[in-house]
Short mmCIF file of C-alpha atoms in Angstrom, two decimals:
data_model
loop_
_atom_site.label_atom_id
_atom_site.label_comp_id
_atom_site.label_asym_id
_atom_site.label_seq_id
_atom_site.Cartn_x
_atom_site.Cartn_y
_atom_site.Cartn_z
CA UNK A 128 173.45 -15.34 -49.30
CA UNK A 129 173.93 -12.93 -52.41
CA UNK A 130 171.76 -14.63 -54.73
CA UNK A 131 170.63 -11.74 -57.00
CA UNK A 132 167.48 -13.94 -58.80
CA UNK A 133 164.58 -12.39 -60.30
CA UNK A 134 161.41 -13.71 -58.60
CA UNK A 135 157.96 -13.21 -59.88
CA UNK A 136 157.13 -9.58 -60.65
CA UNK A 137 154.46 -7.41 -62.64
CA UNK A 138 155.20 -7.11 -66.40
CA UNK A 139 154.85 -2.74 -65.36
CA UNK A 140 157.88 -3.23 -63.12
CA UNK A 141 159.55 -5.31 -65.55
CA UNK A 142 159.25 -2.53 -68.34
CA UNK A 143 159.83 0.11 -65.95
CA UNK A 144 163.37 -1.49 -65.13
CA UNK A 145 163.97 -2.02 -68.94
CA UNK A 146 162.96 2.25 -69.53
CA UNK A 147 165.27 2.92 -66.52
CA UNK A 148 168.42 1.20 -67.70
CA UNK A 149 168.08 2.50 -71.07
CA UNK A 150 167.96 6.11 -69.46
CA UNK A 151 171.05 4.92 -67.68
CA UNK A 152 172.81 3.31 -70.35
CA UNK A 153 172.26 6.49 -72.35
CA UNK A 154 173.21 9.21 -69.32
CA UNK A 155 176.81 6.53 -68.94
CA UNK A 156 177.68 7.31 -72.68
CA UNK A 157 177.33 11.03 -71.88
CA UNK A 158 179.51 10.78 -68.66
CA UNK A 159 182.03 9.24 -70.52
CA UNK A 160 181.91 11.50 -73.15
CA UNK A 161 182.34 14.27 -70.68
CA UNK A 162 184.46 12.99 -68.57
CA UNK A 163 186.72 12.60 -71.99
CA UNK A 164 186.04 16.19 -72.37
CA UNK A 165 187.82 17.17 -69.14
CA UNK A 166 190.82 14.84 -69.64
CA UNK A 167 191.52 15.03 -73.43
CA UNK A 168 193.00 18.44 -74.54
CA UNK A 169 190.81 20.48 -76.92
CA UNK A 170 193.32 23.24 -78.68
CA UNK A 171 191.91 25.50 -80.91
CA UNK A 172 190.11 24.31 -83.91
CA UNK A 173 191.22 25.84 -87.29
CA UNK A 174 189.53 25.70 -91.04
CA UNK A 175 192.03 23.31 -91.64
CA UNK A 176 191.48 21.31 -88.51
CA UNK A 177 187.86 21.03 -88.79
CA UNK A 178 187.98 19.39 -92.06
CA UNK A 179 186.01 16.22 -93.40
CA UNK A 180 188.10 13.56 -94.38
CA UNK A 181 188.48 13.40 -98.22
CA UNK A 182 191.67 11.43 -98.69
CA UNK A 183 193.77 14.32 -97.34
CA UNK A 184 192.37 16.90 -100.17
CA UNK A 185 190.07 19.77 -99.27
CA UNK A 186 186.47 18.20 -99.87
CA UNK A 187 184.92 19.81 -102.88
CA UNK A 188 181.70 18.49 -102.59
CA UNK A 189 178.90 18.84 -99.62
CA UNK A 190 177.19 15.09 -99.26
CA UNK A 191 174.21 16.98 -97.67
CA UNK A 192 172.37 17.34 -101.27
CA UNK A 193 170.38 14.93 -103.37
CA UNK A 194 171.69 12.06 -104.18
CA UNK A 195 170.17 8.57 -105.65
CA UNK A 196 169.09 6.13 -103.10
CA UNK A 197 169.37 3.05 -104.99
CA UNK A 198 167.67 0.32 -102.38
CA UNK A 199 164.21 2.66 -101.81
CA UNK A 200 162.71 -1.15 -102.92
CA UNK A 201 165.05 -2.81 -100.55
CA UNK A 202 163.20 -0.40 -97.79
CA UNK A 203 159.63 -1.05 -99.08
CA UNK A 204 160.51 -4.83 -98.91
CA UNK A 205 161.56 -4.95 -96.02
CA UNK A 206 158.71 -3.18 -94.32
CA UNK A 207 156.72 -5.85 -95.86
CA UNK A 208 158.46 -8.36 -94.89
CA UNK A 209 158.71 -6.52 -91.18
CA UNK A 210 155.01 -6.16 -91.55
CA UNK A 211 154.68 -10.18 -92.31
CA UNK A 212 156.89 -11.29 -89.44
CA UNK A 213 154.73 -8.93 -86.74
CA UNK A 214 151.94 -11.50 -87.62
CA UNK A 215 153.78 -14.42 -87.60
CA UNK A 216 155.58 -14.07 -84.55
CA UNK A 217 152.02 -14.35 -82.44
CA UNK A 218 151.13 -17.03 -84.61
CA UNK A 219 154.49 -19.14 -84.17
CA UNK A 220 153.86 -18.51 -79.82
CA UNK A 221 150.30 -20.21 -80.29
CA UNK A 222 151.14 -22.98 -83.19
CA UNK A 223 151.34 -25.57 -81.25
CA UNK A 224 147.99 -25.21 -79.70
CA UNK A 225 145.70 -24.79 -83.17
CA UNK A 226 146.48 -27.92 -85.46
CA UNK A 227 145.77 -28.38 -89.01
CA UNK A 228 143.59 -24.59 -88.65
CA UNK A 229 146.39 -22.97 -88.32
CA UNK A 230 148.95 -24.47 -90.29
CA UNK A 231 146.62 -23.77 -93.46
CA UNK A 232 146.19 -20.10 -92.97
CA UNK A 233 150.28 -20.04 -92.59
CA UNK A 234 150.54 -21.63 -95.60
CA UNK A 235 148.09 -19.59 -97.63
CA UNK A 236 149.75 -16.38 -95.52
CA UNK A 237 153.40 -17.19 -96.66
CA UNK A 238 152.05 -18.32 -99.86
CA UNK A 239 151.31 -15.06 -100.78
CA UNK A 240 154.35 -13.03 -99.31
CA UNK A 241 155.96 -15.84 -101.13
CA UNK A 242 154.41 -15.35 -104.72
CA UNK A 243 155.06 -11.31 -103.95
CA UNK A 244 159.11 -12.29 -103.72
CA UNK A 245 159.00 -14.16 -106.58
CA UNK A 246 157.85 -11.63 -108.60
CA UNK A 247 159.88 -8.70 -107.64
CA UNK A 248 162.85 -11.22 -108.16
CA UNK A 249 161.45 -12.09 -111.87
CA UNK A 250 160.90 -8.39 -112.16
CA UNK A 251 164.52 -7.41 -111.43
CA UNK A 252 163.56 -5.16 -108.11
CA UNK A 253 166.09 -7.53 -106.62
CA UNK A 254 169.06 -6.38 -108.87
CA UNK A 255 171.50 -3.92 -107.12
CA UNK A 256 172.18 -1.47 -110.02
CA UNK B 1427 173.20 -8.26 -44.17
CA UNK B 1428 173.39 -9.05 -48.11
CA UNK B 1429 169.85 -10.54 -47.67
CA UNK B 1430 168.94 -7.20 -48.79
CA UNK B 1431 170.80 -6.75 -51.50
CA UNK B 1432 168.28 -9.74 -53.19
CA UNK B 1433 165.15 -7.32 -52.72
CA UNK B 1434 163.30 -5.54 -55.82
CA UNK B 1435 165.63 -2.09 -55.98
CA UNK B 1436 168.55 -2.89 -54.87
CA UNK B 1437 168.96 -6.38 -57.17
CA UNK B 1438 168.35 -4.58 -60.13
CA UNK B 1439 170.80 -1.61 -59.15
CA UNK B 1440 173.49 -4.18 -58.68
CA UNK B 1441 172.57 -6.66 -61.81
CA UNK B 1442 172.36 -3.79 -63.95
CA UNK B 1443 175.84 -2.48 -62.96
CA UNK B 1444 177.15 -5.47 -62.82
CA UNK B 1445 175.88 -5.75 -66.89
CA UNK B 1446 177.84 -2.53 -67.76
CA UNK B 1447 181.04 -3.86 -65.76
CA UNK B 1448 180.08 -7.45 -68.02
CA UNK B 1449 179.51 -5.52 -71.64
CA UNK B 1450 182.78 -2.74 -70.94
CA UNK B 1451 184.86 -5.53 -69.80
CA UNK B 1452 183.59 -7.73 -72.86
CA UNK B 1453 184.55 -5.02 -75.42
CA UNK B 1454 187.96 -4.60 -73.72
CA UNK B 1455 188.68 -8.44 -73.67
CA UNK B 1456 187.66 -8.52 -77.23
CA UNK B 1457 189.93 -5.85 -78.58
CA UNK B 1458 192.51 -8.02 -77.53
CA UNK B 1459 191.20 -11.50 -78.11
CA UNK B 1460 190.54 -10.07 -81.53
CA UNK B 1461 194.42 -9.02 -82.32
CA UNK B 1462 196.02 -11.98 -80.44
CA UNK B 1463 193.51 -14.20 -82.38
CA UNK B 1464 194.44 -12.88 -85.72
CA UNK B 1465 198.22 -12.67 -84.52
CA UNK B 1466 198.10 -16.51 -84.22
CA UNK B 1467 196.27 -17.55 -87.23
CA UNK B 1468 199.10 -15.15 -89.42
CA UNK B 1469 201.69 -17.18 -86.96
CA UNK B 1470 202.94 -14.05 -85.26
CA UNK B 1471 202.72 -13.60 -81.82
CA UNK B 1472 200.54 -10.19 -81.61
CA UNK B 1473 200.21 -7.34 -78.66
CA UNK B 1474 203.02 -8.84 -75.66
CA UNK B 1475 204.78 -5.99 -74.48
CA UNK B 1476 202.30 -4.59 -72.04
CA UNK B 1477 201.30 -6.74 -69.07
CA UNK B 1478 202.05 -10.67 -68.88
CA UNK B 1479 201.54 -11.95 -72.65
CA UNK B 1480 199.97 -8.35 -73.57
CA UNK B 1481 197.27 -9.20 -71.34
CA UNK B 1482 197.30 -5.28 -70.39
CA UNK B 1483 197.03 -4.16 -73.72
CA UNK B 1484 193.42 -3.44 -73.37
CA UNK B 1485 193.70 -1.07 -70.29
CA UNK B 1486 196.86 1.00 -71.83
CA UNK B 1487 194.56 1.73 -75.05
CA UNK B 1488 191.73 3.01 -72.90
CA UNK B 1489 194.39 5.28 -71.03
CA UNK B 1490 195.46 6.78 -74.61
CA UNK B 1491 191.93 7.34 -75.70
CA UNK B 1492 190.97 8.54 -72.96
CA UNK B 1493 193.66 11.28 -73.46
CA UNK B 1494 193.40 11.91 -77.52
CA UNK B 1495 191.45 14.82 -78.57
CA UNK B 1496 187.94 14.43 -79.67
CA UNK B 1497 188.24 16.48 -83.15
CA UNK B 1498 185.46 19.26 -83.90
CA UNK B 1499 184.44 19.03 -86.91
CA UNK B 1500 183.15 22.51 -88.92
CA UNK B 1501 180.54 21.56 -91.04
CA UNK B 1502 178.97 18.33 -88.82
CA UNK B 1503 175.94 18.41 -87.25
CA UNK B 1504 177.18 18.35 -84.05
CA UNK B 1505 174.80 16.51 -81.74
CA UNK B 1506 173.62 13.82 -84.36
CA UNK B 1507 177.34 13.39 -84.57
CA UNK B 1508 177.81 13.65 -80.47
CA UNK B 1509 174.96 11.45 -79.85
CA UNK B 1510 175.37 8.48 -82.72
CA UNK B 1511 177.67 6.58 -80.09
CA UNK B 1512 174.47 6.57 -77.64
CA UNK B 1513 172.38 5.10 -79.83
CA UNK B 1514 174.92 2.47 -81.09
CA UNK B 1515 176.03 1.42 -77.38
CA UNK B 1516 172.63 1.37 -75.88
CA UNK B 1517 171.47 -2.05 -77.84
CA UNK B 1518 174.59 -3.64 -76.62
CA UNK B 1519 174.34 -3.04 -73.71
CA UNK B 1520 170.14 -3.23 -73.70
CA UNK B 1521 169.78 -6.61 -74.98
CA UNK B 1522 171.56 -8.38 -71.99
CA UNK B 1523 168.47 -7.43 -69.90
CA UNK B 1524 166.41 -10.30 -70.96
CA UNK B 1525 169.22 -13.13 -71.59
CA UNK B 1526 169.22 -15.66 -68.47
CA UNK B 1527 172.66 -16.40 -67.22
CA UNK B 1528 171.34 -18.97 -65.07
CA UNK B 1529 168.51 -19.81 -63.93
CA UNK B 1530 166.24 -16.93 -62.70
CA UNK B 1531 169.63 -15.31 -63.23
CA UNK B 1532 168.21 -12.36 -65.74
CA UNK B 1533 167.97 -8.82 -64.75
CA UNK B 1534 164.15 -8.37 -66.44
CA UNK B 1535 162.72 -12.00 -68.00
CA UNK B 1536 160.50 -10.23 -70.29
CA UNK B 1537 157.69 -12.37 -71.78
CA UNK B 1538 158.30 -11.27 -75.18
CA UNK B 1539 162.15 -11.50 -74.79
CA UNK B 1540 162.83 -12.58 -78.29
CA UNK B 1541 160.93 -9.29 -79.55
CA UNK B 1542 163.01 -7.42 -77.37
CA UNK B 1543 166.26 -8.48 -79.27
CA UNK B 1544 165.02 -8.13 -82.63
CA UNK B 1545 163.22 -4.21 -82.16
CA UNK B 1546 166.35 -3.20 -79.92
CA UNK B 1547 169.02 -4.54 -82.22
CA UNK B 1548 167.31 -2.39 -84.79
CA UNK B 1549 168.85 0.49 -82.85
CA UNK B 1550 172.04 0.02 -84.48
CA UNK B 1551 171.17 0.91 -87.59
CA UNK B 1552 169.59 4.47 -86.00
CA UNK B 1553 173.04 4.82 -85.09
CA UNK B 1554 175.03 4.21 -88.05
CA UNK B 1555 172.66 6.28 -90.04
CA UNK B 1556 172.95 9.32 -87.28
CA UNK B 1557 177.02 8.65 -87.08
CA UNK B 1558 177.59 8.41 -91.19
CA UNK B 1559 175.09 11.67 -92.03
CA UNK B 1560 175.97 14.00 -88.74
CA UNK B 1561 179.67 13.75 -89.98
CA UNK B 1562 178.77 15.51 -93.16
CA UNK B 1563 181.68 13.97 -94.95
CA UNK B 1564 181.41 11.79 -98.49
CA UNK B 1565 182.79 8.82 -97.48
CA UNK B 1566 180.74 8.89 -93.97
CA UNK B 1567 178.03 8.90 -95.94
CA UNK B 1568 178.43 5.84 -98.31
CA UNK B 1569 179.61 3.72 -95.55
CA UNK B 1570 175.90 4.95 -93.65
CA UNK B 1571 174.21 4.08 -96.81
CA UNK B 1572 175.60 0.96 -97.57
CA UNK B 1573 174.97 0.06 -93.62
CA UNK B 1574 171.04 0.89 -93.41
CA UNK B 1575 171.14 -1.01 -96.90
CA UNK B 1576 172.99 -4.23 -95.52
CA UNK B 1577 171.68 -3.84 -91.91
CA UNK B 1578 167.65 -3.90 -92.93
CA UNK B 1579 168.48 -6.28 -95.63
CA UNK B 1580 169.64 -9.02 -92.87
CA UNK B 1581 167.33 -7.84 -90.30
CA UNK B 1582 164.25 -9.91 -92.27
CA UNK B 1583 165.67 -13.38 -92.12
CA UNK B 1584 167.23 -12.50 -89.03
CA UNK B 1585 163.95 -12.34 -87.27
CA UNK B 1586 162.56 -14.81 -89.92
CA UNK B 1587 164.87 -17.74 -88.18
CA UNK B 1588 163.95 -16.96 -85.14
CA UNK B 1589 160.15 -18.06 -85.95
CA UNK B 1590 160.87 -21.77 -85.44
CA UNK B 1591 162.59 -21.63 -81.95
CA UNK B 1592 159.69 -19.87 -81.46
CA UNK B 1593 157.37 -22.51 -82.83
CA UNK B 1594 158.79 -25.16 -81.00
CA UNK B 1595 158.93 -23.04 -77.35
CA UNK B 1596 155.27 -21.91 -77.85
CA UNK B 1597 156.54 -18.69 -76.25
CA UNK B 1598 158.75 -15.59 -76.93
CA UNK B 1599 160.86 -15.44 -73.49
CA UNK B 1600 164.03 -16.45 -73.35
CA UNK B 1601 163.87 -18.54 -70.06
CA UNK B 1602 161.29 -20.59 -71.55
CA UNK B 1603 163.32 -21.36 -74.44
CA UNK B 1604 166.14 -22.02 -72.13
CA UNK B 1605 164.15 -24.22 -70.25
CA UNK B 1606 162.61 -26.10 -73.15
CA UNK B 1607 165.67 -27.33 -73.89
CA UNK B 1608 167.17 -29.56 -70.91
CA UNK B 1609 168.64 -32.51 -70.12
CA UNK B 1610 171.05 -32.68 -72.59
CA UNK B 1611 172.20 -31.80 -75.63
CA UNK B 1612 170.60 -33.74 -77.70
CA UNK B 1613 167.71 -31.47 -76.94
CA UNK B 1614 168.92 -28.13 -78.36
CA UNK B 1615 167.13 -26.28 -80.89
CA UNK B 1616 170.13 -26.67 -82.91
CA UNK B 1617 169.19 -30.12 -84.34
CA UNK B 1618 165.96 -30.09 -85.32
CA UNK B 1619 166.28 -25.93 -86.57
CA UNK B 1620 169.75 -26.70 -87.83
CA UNK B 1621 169.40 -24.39 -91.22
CA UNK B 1622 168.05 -21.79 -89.06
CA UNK B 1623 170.80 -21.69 -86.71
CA UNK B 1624 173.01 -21.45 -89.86
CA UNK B 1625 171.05 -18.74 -91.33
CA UNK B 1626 170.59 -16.84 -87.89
CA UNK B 1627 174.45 -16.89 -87.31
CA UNK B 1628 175.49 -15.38 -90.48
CA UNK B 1629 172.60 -12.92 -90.66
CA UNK B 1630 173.64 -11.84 -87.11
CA UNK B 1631 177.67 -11.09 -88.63
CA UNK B 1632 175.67 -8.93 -91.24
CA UNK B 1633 173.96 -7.12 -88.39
CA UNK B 1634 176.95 -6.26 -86.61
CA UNK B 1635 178.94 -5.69 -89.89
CA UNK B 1636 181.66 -8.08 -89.22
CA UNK B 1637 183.73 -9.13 -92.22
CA UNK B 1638 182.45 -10.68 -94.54
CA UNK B 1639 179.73 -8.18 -94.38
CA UNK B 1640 181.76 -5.24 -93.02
CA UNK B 1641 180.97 -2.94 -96.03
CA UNK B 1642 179.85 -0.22 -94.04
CA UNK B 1643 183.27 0.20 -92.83
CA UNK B 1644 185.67 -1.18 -95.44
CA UNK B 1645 188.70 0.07 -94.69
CA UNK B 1646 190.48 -0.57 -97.75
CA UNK B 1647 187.78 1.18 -100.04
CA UNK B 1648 185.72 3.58 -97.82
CA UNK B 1649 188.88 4.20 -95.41
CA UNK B 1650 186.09 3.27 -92.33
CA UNK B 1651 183.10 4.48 -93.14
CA UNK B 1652 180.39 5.99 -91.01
CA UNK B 1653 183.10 5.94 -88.69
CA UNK B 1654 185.75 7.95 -89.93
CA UNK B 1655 185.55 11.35 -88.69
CA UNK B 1656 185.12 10.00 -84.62
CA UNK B 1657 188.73 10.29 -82.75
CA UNK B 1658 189.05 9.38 -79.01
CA UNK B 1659 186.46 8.46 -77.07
CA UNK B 1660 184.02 9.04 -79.25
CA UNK B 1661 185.85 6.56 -81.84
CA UNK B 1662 186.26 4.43 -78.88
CA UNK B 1663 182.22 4.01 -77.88
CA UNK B 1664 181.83 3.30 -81.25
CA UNK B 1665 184.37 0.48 -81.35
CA UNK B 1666 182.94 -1.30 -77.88
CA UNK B 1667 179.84 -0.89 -78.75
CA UNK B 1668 180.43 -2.99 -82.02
CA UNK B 1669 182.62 -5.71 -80.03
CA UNK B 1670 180.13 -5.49 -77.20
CA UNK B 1671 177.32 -6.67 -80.08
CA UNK B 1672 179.60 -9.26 -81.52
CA UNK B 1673 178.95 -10.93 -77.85
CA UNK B 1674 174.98 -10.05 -77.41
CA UNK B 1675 174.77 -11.81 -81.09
CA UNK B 1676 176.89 -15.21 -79.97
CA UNK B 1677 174.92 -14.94 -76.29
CA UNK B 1678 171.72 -14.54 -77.90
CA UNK B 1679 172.57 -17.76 -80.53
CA UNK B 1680 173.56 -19.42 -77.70
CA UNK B 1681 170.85 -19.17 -75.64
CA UNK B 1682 168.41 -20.02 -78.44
CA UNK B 1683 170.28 -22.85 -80.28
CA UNK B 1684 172.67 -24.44 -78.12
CA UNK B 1685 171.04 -24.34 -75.00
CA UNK B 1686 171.67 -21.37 -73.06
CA UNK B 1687 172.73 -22.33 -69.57
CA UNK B 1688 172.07 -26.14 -69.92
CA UNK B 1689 175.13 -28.41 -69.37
CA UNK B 1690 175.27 -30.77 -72.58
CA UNK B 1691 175.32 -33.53 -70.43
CA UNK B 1692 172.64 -34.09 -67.58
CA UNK B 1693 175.19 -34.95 -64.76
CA UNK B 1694 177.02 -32.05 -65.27
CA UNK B 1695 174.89 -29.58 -63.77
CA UNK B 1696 176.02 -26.93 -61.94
CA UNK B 1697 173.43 -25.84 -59.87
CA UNK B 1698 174.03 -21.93 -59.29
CA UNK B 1699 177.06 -22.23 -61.27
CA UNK B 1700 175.65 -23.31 -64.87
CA UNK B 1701 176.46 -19.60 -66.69
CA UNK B 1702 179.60 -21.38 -66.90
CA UNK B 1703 178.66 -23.31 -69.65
CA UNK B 1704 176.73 -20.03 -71.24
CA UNK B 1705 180.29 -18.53 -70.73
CA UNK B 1706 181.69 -21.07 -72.82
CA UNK B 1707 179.05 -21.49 -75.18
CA UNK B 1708 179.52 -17.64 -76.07
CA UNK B 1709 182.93 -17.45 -75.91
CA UNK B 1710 182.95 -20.59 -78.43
CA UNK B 1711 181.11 -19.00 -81.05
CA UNK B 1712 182.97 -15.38 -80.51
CA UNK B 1713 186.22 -17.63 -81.79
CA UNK B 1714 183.71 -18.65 -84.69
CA UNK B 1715 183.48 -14.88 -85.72
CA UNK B 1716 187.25 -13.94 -85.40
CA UNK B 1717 187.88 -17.53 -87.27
CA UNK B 1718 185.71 -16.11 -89.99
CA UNK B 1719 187.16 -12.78 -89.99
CA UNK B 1720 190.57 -14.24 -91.06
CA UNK B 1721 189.45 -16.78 -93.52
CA UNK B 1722 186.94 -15.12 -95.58
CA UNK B 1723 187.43 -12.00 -98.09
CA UNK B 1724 184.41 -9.33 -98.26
CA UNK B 1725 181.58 -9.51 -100.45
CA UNK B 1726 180.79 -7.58 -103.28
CA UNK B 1727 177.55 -5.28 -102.36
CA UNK B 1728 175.18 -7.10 -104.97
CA UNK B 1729 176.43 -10.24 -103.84
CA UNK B 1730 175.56 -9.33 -100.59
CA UNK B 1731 172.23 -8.18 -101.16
CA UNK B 1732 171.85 -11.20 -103.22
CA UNK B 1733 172.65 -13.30 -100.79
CA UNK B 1734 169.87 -11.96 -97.90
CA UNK B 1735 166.89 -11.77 -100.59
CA UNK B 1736 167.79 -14.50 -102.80
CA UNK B 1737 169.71 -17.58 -100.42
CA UNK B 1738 168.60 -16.55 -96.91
CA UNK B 1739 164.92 -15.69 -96.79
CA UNK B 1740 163.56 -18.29 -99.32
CA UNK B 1741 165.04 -20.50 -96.98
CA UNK B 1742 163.85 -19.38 -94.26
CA UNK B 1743 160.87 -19.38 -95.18
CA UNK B 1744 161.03 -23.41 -96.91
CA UNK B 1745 162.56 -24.59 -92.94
CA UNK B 1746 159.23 -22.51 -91.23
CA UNK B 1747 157.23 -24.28 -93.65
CA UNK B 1748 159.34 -27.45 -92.60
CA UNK B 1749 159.03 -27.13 -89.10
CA UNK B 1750 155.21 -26.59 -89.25
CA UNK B 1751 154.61 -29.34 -91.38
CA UNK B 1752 156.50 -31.58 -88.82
CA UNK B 1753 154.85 -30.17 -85.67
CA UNK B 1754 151.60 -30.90 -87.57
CA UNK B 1755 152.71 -34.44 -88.18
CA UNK B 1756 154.30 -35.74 -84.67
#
């Protein structure tokens, strides 16, 4: 019988077959992509051709140059927030298992992150401008 | 003879290949489920020319992009801009790794399987970034920005609702929380993490920039966004990669709200055949997504900002407070 079920394994295999198929997945996109290459005509390219998209007018302006990123405190947020759920997550897996302990240090945890929200959203950080 | 096909190499050769026939086939169904969906809902009838009922449609498009010219572009970086469709089809296709079809039917039951969804998903945004900047073009460039914007912004209480699934499993792999939730459906997370499920289903359209969160693409203002200077099958990776996530986001709510695998009703287990009712589970809340597509208008981009840092975190983090407290309690 074809039954195709994973049985118990080491967590090494496991990752190795999760690196493997992400090589794979990777190395299918670039077949694809060349196997497009060999179908699809390529003519010549011309100035013209080759253009950026600027609704159908030559594009005056080059968006490689400075220009104002207006969530920067989005970013720093959510690193913070990124930060506070890499802690959580190991503390949500053993919850059940520590009682009134750990629900305490959650709440005086979140508490905080909490207070922190609050006051970039009193501040105006939260205001897309 | 096939008994071999069941040991270590050769099962994940075939389960993996089998998961790239599952995701390409997926995007292709989906390209057409998506028109013939939003055909009926405007009461027309949508693709039927090619194939019984336009059920070839799919297959004919792939012929013609196959066959379009992938356009050069001068001033584009050109292997940030070659290799942006990588990086957004290898978390669609990545993620299916770790969710169970059936029982012990997953090609790699990580432990931290949950993890794994959240840091590979993240992926995505990688490749809208690369796409938008490699193809040096102005409007590439807002739609990139306004995607990294929207697609960190929804990432927090993305991950944030997962927490109390997580809570209530007591571990981060997805059989367990599969398993935690038998013999009926009265035991699915979705009851007793109800606002979560809510919160984790609309924060999931964000991260795949459906409408009402499709910003990053926009046709009628940004004329597509980070996407606009791809043609062929460059264009086309891009657009099954972005189907293909629309499924690993209704698989993954399924298997962590509604029970995964688990019949809703005890006596109608399948045995070997029970990724039927993941199949339909999925498939269920894919309809949800095109239904919202074609009843709700796009947001605004403060509104949609306001509505991840303002509406969907605090929330968040009231139900994990919530679901503590009752844990603590009962």
């Amino acid at each position: 019988m074809l039954a195709l079920l994973q049985t118990e394994m080491p967590y090494t295999a496991l990752y190795a077959y999760v690196g493997l198929s992400m090589v794979f997945i990777v190395g299918f996109v670039l077949v694809v992509l060349m196997v497009a290459r060999l179908i699809a005509p390529s003519r010549k390219s011309s100035t013209q051709k080759g253009q950026s998209y600027e609704t159908a007018e030559a594009p005056v302006s080059d968006p490689w140059r400075p220009f104002p990123v207006r969530y920067y405190i989005f970013a720093l947020m959510f690193l913070i927030f990124d930060v506070e759920t890499a802690f959580l997550l190991p503390w949500a897996v053993v919850y059940g298992q520590l009682g009134l302990y750990g629900f305490v240090q959650m709440v005086i945890f979140i508490g905080i992150i909490t207070l922190g929200l609050i006051y970039e959203w009193k501040k105006g950080a939260l205001r897309w401008v | 003879m096939l008994e071999v096909l069941n040991q270590e190499p050769f099962r994940f050769l075939l389960t993996f290949g089998a998961l790239i026939f599952l995701v390409l086939n997926l995007a292709a169904v989906l390209t057409l489920a998506e028109r013939k969906v939003s055909a009926y809902i405007q009461l027309r009838y949508g693709p039927n020319r090619v194939g019984p009922r336009g059920l070839l449609q799919p297959a004919a498009d792939v012929i013609k992009l196959f066959t379009k010219e992938n356009i050069p572009l001068n001033r584009a970086d050109r292997w940030v801009f070659l290799l942006a469709p990588a990086f957004m089809f290898l978390p669609a296709v990545a993620v299916w790794l770790v969710i169970p079809f059936s029982q012990n039917a997953v090609v790699a039951d990580l432990n931290i399987g949950v993890l794994f969804f959240v840091a590979i998903t993240s992926i995505g945004a990688l490749g809208v970034i690369m796409a938008g900047y490699g193809s040096r073009s102005s409007y590439s460039l807002l739609g990139a920005l306004r995607g990294a914007a929207q697609m960190i912004s929804y990432e927090v209480p993305l991950i944030l609702s997962l927490l109390g699934v997580v809570m209530l499993t007591g571990s981060l792999a997805l059989s367990d929380v599969v398993n935690a939730q038998g013999g009926g459906f009265w035991n699915w997370y979705i009851w007793p993490q109800l606002p979560m499920f809510l919160i984790f289903f609309i924060s999931g359209i964000a991260e795949v920039k459906r409408i009402p969160f499709d910003l990053p693409e926009g046709e009628s203002e940004i004329v597509g966004g980070f996407m606009i200077e791809y043609s062929g099958m460059t264009w086309a990776l891009i657009q099954a990669s972005e189907f293909a996530m629309m499924a690993v986001v209704s698989a993954v709510t399924a298997t962590l709200f509604l029970g995964g695998w688990q019949p809703p009703l005890p006596f109608l287990d399948l045995g070997a055949f029970n990724w039927l009712w993941f199949a339909i589970k999925t498939t269920l809340l894919l309809f949800v997504f095109q239904w919202i597509r074609w009843s709700i208008p796009r947001f605004r981009m403060d509104q949609l900002m306001d509505l991840g840092w303002k509406v969907l975190i605090p929330l968040t983090l009231i139900w994990i407070f919530v679901t503590a407290l009752w844990m603590l309690i009962f």
